[in-house]
C-alpha cells in the first residue's frame, strides 16, 4: 500500500460534478502535481485531502489510516494557499510559530524551530515584519515555512505561485523543490501552469472535466501524451488530421491536399486502414529551412511564414500551411534566415510523429495558447 | 476666494453650522444664568452643574446607564460576532436572511418592541419583565444593526474563509481560530459597532421607560425628569451625557486596540491604524 491513497473520490456541488472517480496513489516523499485548466477539479481534490471538503464517495487513506472523515485540524496537513493566507495581525515569526503554539510545543523549542525555518526560506532578517510589509514572494515563503513548521504528514500547495511575477515564480518553484527534496516531505502541488508542473514534479496528474486524463512522469506526459487534451494542454502541439493508408508502413494521407506523412508503424489492430487519425508534432521537432535546402527528414512541406515571436533563446514561428496554422520553434540565432511572408520548408522525422485515433473534438478547454487563430488562419 | 472653493465651502460651512448649533446652544444654555429674554445669555454660571452633581440620584442613574451600556456592548459582541462569522463561513446562503433580520429593529418602534417583550416575558417560567437583564436583552435587539453592519463589513474585508482554513490546517480549533485569527482582524468593525451601540444605549429613553420604568432609573430618565423642572439643569445633564459618551467611547477604543495588539503577540494593527479604520468603518 502506498503512503497516501485516494480511492474513487467523487464530489459534486448542487448537481455539478467537480471530481469524478479520482484514484491516485502517492508514495512517501513523492512530489505529485495535479495539472489542469481552471474548473477541472484539481483544487477540489486537494481540498478533500486537506479535509476542507468531504467527498461524496470514496476514501482517503494516509499511512494505512482512513482519514476521510477526520476534521482538517486533526489531519496534520500543511497547506499553502494561492493568496498566501498569512494572518495579517501577526508577524512573519508569529505566523510560523502559530501551529507550534497550537501543538503546545515548549517556547524554547518554538524559538529554535521558527528561526531555523526562517533561515530555510531565506528570511532570517524579516521575522519581525507583518504580511503587508513583505513582498508577494516573501509572503509565500513565510506561508511555506508556516506549513512546514508543523512537520506535516503531507504538504499541500494550491497554486502557490500564481499570484507572483515571472522571475519570482521560477526562483520560488525551484526553492520549493529544493526544500521538499531536502526534507523528504510528501507533496501534492496544484497548478494550471504546465511548465511549473513539468519542472518540479516526480509525477504529474493531468486533469480535465473532473477526471484524470493521464498520469505519469513529466517526461511521459510531455513525450507520450495519451489523449488529444494532454497533447495540446501540456506544451504546444501541431496536429494534422488524416486517414490511415497503411498501418504497418506508417503512412497517412493528410486531409490537406496531397500531403502524405510517414509515422512510426502502428501495431496491428489499434487503428485500421481508412480510419481517421491525428498526427501530432511538437514545434521544437519541426526543422525549418529555406525552400531550396536539402532536408533529411521523412516528412516535409512548404508553408508561408506569418509571424516571428522572440521567446528568449528560442524563437517561435507561426506558419500558414494551406490555411492551417503550424508552429515551429527555431534557435533565436537562426531567426534572420527567414523572411516574413515568404515560403519556407518544414520537415520532421517519422519518429517525431505521435498519433491518436480519430480527430480532436476536445472542445475549448484545451487551453493551448500557441494554437490560437491568427490572421484568419484556422486552428488545426 | 475663487468659485471652485467658495461653493463647496458654503455646503461644508452650512453642514457644520446645522450639526453644531444645537450642541453649542445646549452647552451655552447649561452655563447661562438666564437665556429666554435676550439673544445672548444674560450671565454665566456653573450653578446648574452643581445642582446636577449634588442630586442623590446622579450617581445612581450614571452607574445604571454605564452598567446597562457596557453590558449591552458585551452581550451584543458575544451574540452577533460568532453568529456573523459562522454564517459568513459556513452558511453563506443564510446571509440575506441575517441581513434582513438585522434591519428589523429599524422597522419596529421602540414602544412596540417594549410592549411585545413585556407581554412575552412577564409570565413564568422566565419572569424577566421589568428587570435590568431584560433591558439589556431588548437593547441587544434594538441595536443589532449598529453592531451587525460594521462587523459584517469587516468580515467581508478580510478573507475569513482562507484564514480559517489556514488556521485549521495548522491544527487550530474553531474557538482558537475565532479568538486569535478572526477577532483581531475584524477588531475595527467590532470597536466601531461597540461605540455605536454604547452611544445609542447611553442616551436611550423610550425602551428603558417602558421596560423597567422607575424600578431601574437610567441617565436619560433623570434628564427627562429635569426637562420638566428646569431646562438649564437638563442642559447640564445633556452636556454630561455627551461628555460621558465621548470619554467612554475613547476608553472602549483604547482598551480594545490594546487587546487587539496583545492577542496578536505584540503585533497587528497599531492603535492609530485601528482608530482610523474604526472611524472609517461603515455605519
mmCIF file of N, CA, C and O in Angstrom, chain B residues 191-245:
data_model
loop_
_atom_site.group_PDB
_atom_site.id
_atom_site.type_symbol
_atom_site.label_atom_id
_atom_site.label_comp_id
_atom_site.label_asym_id
_atom_site.label_seq_id
_atom_site.Cartn_x
_atom_site.Cartn_y
_atom_site.Cartn_z
ATOM 1 N N UNK B 191 -15.060 47.292 17.243
ATOM 2 C CA UNK B 191 -14.939 48.537 18.017
ATOM 3 C C UNK B 191 -15.952 49.560 17.499
ATOM 4 O O UNK B 191 -16.658 50.211 18.271
ATOM 5 N N UNK B 192 -16.018 49.660 16.195
ATOM 6 C CA UNK B 192 -16.947 50.604 15.591
ATOM 7 C C UNK B 192 -18.372 50.300 16.044
ATOM 8 O O UNK B 192 -19.117 51.191 16.477
ATOM 9 N N UNK B 193 -18.745 49.012 15.976
ATOM 10 C CA UNK B 193 -20.077 48.600 16.405
ATOM 11 C C UNK B 193 -20.278 48.876 17.885
ATOM 12 O O UNK B 193 -21.321 49.385 18.301
ATOM 13 N N UNK B 194 -19.254 48.567 18.691
ATOM 14 C CA UNK B 194 -19.331 48.780 20.138
ATOM 15 C C UNK B 194 -19.595 50.245 20.480
ATOM 16 O O UNK B 194 -20.424 50.564 21.340
ATOM 17 N N UNK B 195 -18.889 51.131 19.785
ATOM 18 C CA UNK B 195 -19.060 52.567 20.038
ATOM 19 C C UNK B 195 -20.475 53.023 19.693
ATOM 20 O O UNK B 195 -21.101 53.771 20.444
ATOM 21 N N UNK B 196 -20.969 52.551 18.559
ATOM 22 C CA UNK B 196 -22.317 52.955 18.137
ATOM 23 C C UNK B 196 -23.368 52.447 19.125
ATOM 24 O O UNK B 196 -24.284 53.175 19.504
ATOM 25 N N UNK B 197 -23.183 51.179 19.545
ATOM 26 C CA UNK B 197 -24.133 50.589 20.487
ATOM 27 C C UNK B 197 -24.085 51.366 21.801
ATOM 28 O O UNK B 197 -25.109 51.771 22.350
ATOM 29 N N UNK B 198 -22.853 51.608 22.275
ATOM 30 C CA UNK B 198 -22.699 52.298 23.558
ATOM 31 C C UNK B 198 -23.356 53.673 23.523
ATOM 32 O O UNK B 198 -24.153 54.040 24.394
ATOM 33 N N UNK B 199 -23.050 54.433 22.494
ATOM 34 C CA UNK B 199 -23.564 55.803 22.402
ATOM 35 C C UNK B 199 -25.087 55.798 22.305
ATOM 36 O O UNK B 199 -25.762 56.634 22.912
ATOM 37 N N UNK B 200 -25.628 54.825 21.568
ATOM 38 C CA UNK B 200 -27.084 54.757 21.408
ATOM 39 C C UNK B 200 -27.756 54.433 22.738
ATOM 40 O O UNK B 200 -28.735 55.070 23.128
ATOM 41 N N UNK B 201 -27.228 53.423 23.424
ATOM 42 C CA UNK B 201 -27.865 52.960 24.665
ATOM 43 C C UNK B 201 -27.744 53.999 25.772
ATOM 44 O O UNK B 201 -28.674 54.217 26.546
ATOM 45 N N UNK B 202 -26.597 54.655 25.844
ATOM 46 C CA UNK B 202 -26.388 55.600 26.942
ATOM 47 C C UNK B 202 -27.438 56.715 26.902
ATOM 48 O O UNK B 202 -27.824 57.247 27.937
ATOM 49 N N UNK B 203 -27.931 57.051 25.736
ATOM 50 C CA UNK B 203 -28.906 58.136 25.641
ATOM 51 C C UNK B 203 -30.330 57.651 25.376
ATOM 52 O O UNK B 203 -31.212 58.452 25.084
ATOM 53 N N UNK B 204 -30.576 56.330 25.484
ATOM 54 C CA UNK B 204 -31.885 55.796 25.114
ATOM 55 C C UNK B 204 -32.914 55.987 26.240
ATOM 56 O O UNK B 204 -32.641 55.703 27.403
ATOM 57 N N UNK B 205 -34.097 56.435 25.869
ATOM 58 C CA UNK B 205 -35.104 56.740 26.889
ATOM 59 C C UNK B 205 -36.362 55.868 26.772
ATOM 60 O O UNK B 205 -36.798 55.265 27.749
ATOM 61 N N UNK B 206 -36.894 55.758 25.536
ATOM 62 C CA UNK B 206 -38.211 55.137 25.349
ATOM 63 C C UNK B 206 -38.279 53.709 25.886
ATOM 64 O O UNK B 206 -39.124 53.397 26.736
ATOM 65 N N UNK B 207 -37.399 52.861 25.398
ATOM 66 C CA UNK B 207 -37.462 51.441 25.776
ATOM 67 C C UNK B 207 -37.233 51.290 27.276
ATOM 68 O O UNK B 207 -37.923 50.522 27.950
ATOM 69 N N UNK B 208 -36.242 52.069 27.795
ATOM 70 C CA UNK B 208 -35.932 51.971 29.225
ATOM 71 C C UNK B 208 -37.166 52.325 30.047
ATOM 72 O O UNK B 208 -37.510 51.627 31.014
ATOM 73 N N UNK B 209 -37.861 53.384 29.680
ATOM 74 C CA UNK B 209 -39.037 53.812 30.436
ATOM 75 C C UNK B 209 -40.124 52.742 30.389
ATOM 76 O O UNK B 209 -40.713 52.396 31.412
ATOM 77 N N UNK B 210 -40.370 52.233 29.207
ATOM 78 C CA UNK B 210 -41.439 51.243 29.076
ATOM 79 C C UNK B 210 -41.087 49.926 29.753
ATOM 80 O O UNK B 210 -41.935 49.300 30.370
ATOM 81 N N UNK B 211 -39.836 49.503 29.605
ATOM 82 C CA UNK B 211 -39.474 48.163 30.082
ATOM 83 C C UNK B 211 -39.245 48.111 31.586
ATOM 84 O O UNK B 211 -39.681 47.175 32.242
ATOM 85 N N UNK B 212 -38.517 49.075 32.143
ATOM 86 C CA UNK B 212 -38.205 48.993 33.573
ATOM 87 C C UNK B 212 -38.774 50.171 34.358
ATOM 88 O O UNK B 212 -39.012 50.063 35.561
ATOM 89 N N UNK B 213 -38.971 51.286 33.708
ATOM 90 C CA UNK B 213 -39.573 52.444 34.359
ATOM 91 C C UNK B 213 -38.782 52.889 35.572
ATOM 92 O O UNK B 213 -37.554 52.849 35.572
ATOM 93 N N UNK B 214 -39.473 53.244 36.641
ATOM 94 C CA UNK B 214 -38.813 53.806 37.820
ATOM 95 C C UNK B 214 -38.064 52.754 38.629
ATOM 96 O O UNK B 214 -37.297 53.076 39.526
ATOM 97 N N UNK B 215 -38.261 51.494 38.291
ATOM 98 C CA UNK B 215 -37.578 50.435 39.053
ATOM 99 C C UNK B 215 -36.070 50.485 38.852
ATOM 100 O O UNK B 215 -35.307 50.010 39.678
ATOM 101 N N UNK B 216 -35.672 50.968 37.704
ATOM 102 C CA UNK B 216 -34.237 50.997 37.386
ATOM 103 C C UNK B 216 -33.999 52.261 36.569
ATOM 104 O O UNK B 216 -34.042 52.243 35.345
ATOM 105 N N UNK B 217 -33.759 53.344 37.292
ATOM 106 C CA UNK B 217 -33.679 54.642 36.613
ATOM 107 C C UNK B 217 -32.376 54.797 35.849
ATOM 108 O O UNK B 217 -31.303 54.501 36.388
ATOM 109 N N UNK B 218 -32.471 55.264 34.625
ATOM 110 C CA UNK B 218 -31.251 55.486 33.839
ATOM 111 C C UNK B 218 -31.021 56.986 33.647
ATOM 112 O O UNK B 218 -31.896 57.798 33.957
ATOM 113 N N UNK B 219 -29.856 57.307 33.134
ATOM 114 C CA UNK B 219 -29.450 58.708 32.975
ATOM 115 C C UNK B 219 -30.465 59.515 32.143
ATOM 116 O O UNK B 219 -30.877 60.606 32.571
ATOM 117 N N UNK B 220 -30.906 59.017 30.995
ATOM 118 C CA UNK B 220 -31.859 59.809 30.211
ATOM 119 C C UNK B 220 -33.193 60.033 30.943
ATOM 120 O O UNK B 220 -33.825 61.064 30.763
ATOM 121 N N UNK B 221 -33.583 59.075 31.801
ATOM 122 C CA UNK B 221 -34.831 59.258 32.552
ATOM 123 C C UNK B 221 -34.703 60.469 33.480
ATOM 124 O O UNK B 221 -35.621 61.284 33.597
ATOM 125 N N UNK B 222 -33.547 60.569 34.129
ATOM 126 C CA UNK B 222 -33.314 61.689 35.033
ATOM 127 C C UNK B 222 -33.269 63.000 34.240
ATOM 128 O O UNK B 222 -33.764 64.026 34.689
ATOM 129 N N UNK B 223 -32.683 62.907 33.046
ATOM 130 C CA UNK B 223 -32.606 64.088 32.181
ATOM 131 C C UNK B 223 -34.013 64.568 31.824
ATOM 132 O O UNK B 223 -34.334 65.761 31.938
ATOM 133 N N UNK B 224 -34.865 63.634 31.464
ATOM 134 C CA UNK B 224 -36.245 63.984 31.090
ATOM 135 C C UNK B 224 -36.977 64.566 32.305
ATOM 136 O O UNK B 224 -37.727 65.539 32.194
ATOM 137 N N UNK B 225 -36.680 63.976 33.461
ATOM 138 C CA UNK B 225 -37.289 64.477 34.697
ATOM 139 C C UNK B 225 -36.958 65.966 34.877
ATOM 140 O O UNK B 225 -37.827 66.780 35.202
ATOM 141 N N UNK B 226 -35.686 66.330 34.614
ATOM 142 C CA UNK B 226 -35.280 67.727 34.794
ATOM 143 C C UNK B 226 -35.815 68.646 33.700
ATOM 144 O O UNK B 226 -35.985 69.844 33.927
ATOM 145 N N UNK B 227 -36.059 68.096 32.499
ATOM 146 C CA UNK B 227 -36.611 68.977 31.446
ATOM 147 C C UNK B 227 -37.974 69.520 31.880
ATOM 148 O O UNK B 227 -38.370 70.599 31.469
ATOM 149 N N UNK B 228 -38.655 68.755 32.741
ATOM 150 C CA UNK B 228 -39.963 69.220 33.210
ATOM 151 C C UNK B 228 -39.816 70.244 34.327
ATOM 152 O O UNK B 228 -40.740 70.981 34.624
ATOM 153 N N UNK B 229 -38.650 70.242 34.985
ATOM 154 C CA UNK B 229 -38.461 71.153 36.119
ATOM 155 C C UNK B 229 -37.661 72.393 35.739
ATOM 156 O O UNK B 229 -38.081 73.514 35.981
ATOM 157 N N UNK B 230 -36.474 72.157 35.137
ATOM 158 C CA UNK B 230 -35.614 73.296 34.791
ATOM 159 C C UNK B 230 -34.748 72.914 33.589
ATOM 160 O O UNK B 230 -33.890 72.030 33.700
ATOM 161 N N UNK B 231 -34.981 73.561 32.471
ATOM 162 C CA UNK B 231 -34.264 73.237 31.232
ATOM 163 C C UNK B 231 -32.759 73.413 31.358
ATOM 164 O O UNK B 231 -31.982 72.729 30.693
ATOM 165 N N UNK B 232 -32.315 74.320 32.251
ATOM 166 C CA UNK B 232 -30.872 74.574 32.383
ATOM 167 C C UNK B 232 -30.171 73.391 33.052
ATOM 168 O O UNK B 232 -29.083 72.990 32.663
ATOM 169 N N UNK B 233 -30.851 72.799 34.047
ATOM 170 C CA UNK B 233 -30.268 71.603 34.684
ATOM 171 C C UNK B 233 -30.295 70.443 33.676
ATOM 172 O O UNK B 233 -29.339 69.671 33.561
ATOM 173 N N UNK B 234 -31.387 70.374 32.919
ATOM 174 C CA UNK B 234 -31.479 69.333 31.880
ATOM 175 C C UNK B 234 -30.350 69.497 30.869
ATOM 176 O O UNK B 234 -29.731 68.511 30.432
ATOM 177 N N UNK B 235 -30.039 70.762 30.536
ATOM 178 C CA UNK B 235 -28.926 71.009 29.606
ATOM 179 C C UNK B 235 -27.602 70.544 30.206
ATOM 180 O O UNK B 235 -26.762 69.960 29.514
ATOM 181 N N UNK B 236 -27.433 70.810 31.497
ATOM 182 C CA UNK B 236 -26.206 70.359 32.167
ATOM 183 C C UNK B 236 -26.122 68.831 32.087
ATOM 184 O O UNK B 236 -25.058 68.264 31.803
ATOM 185 N N UNK B 237 -27.238 68.159 32.296
ATOM 186 C CA UNK B 237 -27.281 66.692 32.178
ATOM 187 C C UNK B 237 -26.902 66.257 30.750
ATOM 188 O O UNK B 237 -26.147 65.303 30.557
ATOM 189 N N UNK B 238 -27.446 66.981 29.771
ATOM 190 C CA UNK B 238 -27.141 66.633 28.375
ATOM 191 C C UNK B 238 -25.650 66.742 28.108
ATOM 192 O O UNK B 238 -25.043 65.867 27.489
ATOM 193 N N UNK B 239 -25.060 67.847 28.599
ATOM 194 C CA UNK B 239 -23.629 68.048 28.381
ATOM 195 C C UNK B 239 -22.828 66.935 29.055
ATOM 196 O O UNK B 239 -21.895 66.374 28.473
ATOM 197 N N UNK B 240 -23.238 66.585 30.264
ATOM 198 C CA UNK B 240 -22.542 65.498 30.979
ATOM 199 C C UNK B 240 -22.689 64.202 30.172
ATOM 200 O O UNK B 240 -21.729 63.447 30.001
ATOM 201 N N UNK B 241 -23.900 63.981 29.642
ATOM 202 C CA UNK B 241 -24.160 62.776 28.861
ATOM 203 C C UNK B 241 -23.265 62.719 27.619
ATOM 204 O O UNK B 241 -22.635 61.702 27.337
ATOM 205 N N UNK B 242 -23.193 63.872 26.907
ATOM 206 C CA UNK B 242 -22.288 63.935 25.735
ATOM 207 C C UNK B 242 -20.872 63.547 26.134
ATOM 208 O O UNK B 242 -20.217 62.723 25.521
ATOM 209 N N UNK B 243 -20.444 64.200 27.215
ATOM 210 C CA UNK B 243 -19.048 64.037 27.627
ATOM 211 C C UNK B 243 -18.767 62.589 28.015
ATOM 212 O O UNK B 243 -17.741 62.023 27.634
ATOM 213 N N UNK B 244 -19.721 62.016 28.759
ATOM 214 C CA UNK B 244 -19.524 60.621 29.179
ATOM 215 C C UNK B 244 -19.463 59.713 27.954
ATOM 216 O O UNK B 244 -18.610 58.828 27.863
ATOM 217 N N UNK B 245 -20.361 59.944 26.998
ATOM 218 C CA UNK B 245 -20.370 59.114 25.784
ATOM 219 C C UNK B 245 -19.031 59.234 25.062
ATOM 220 O O UNK B 245 -18.460 58.230 24.618
#
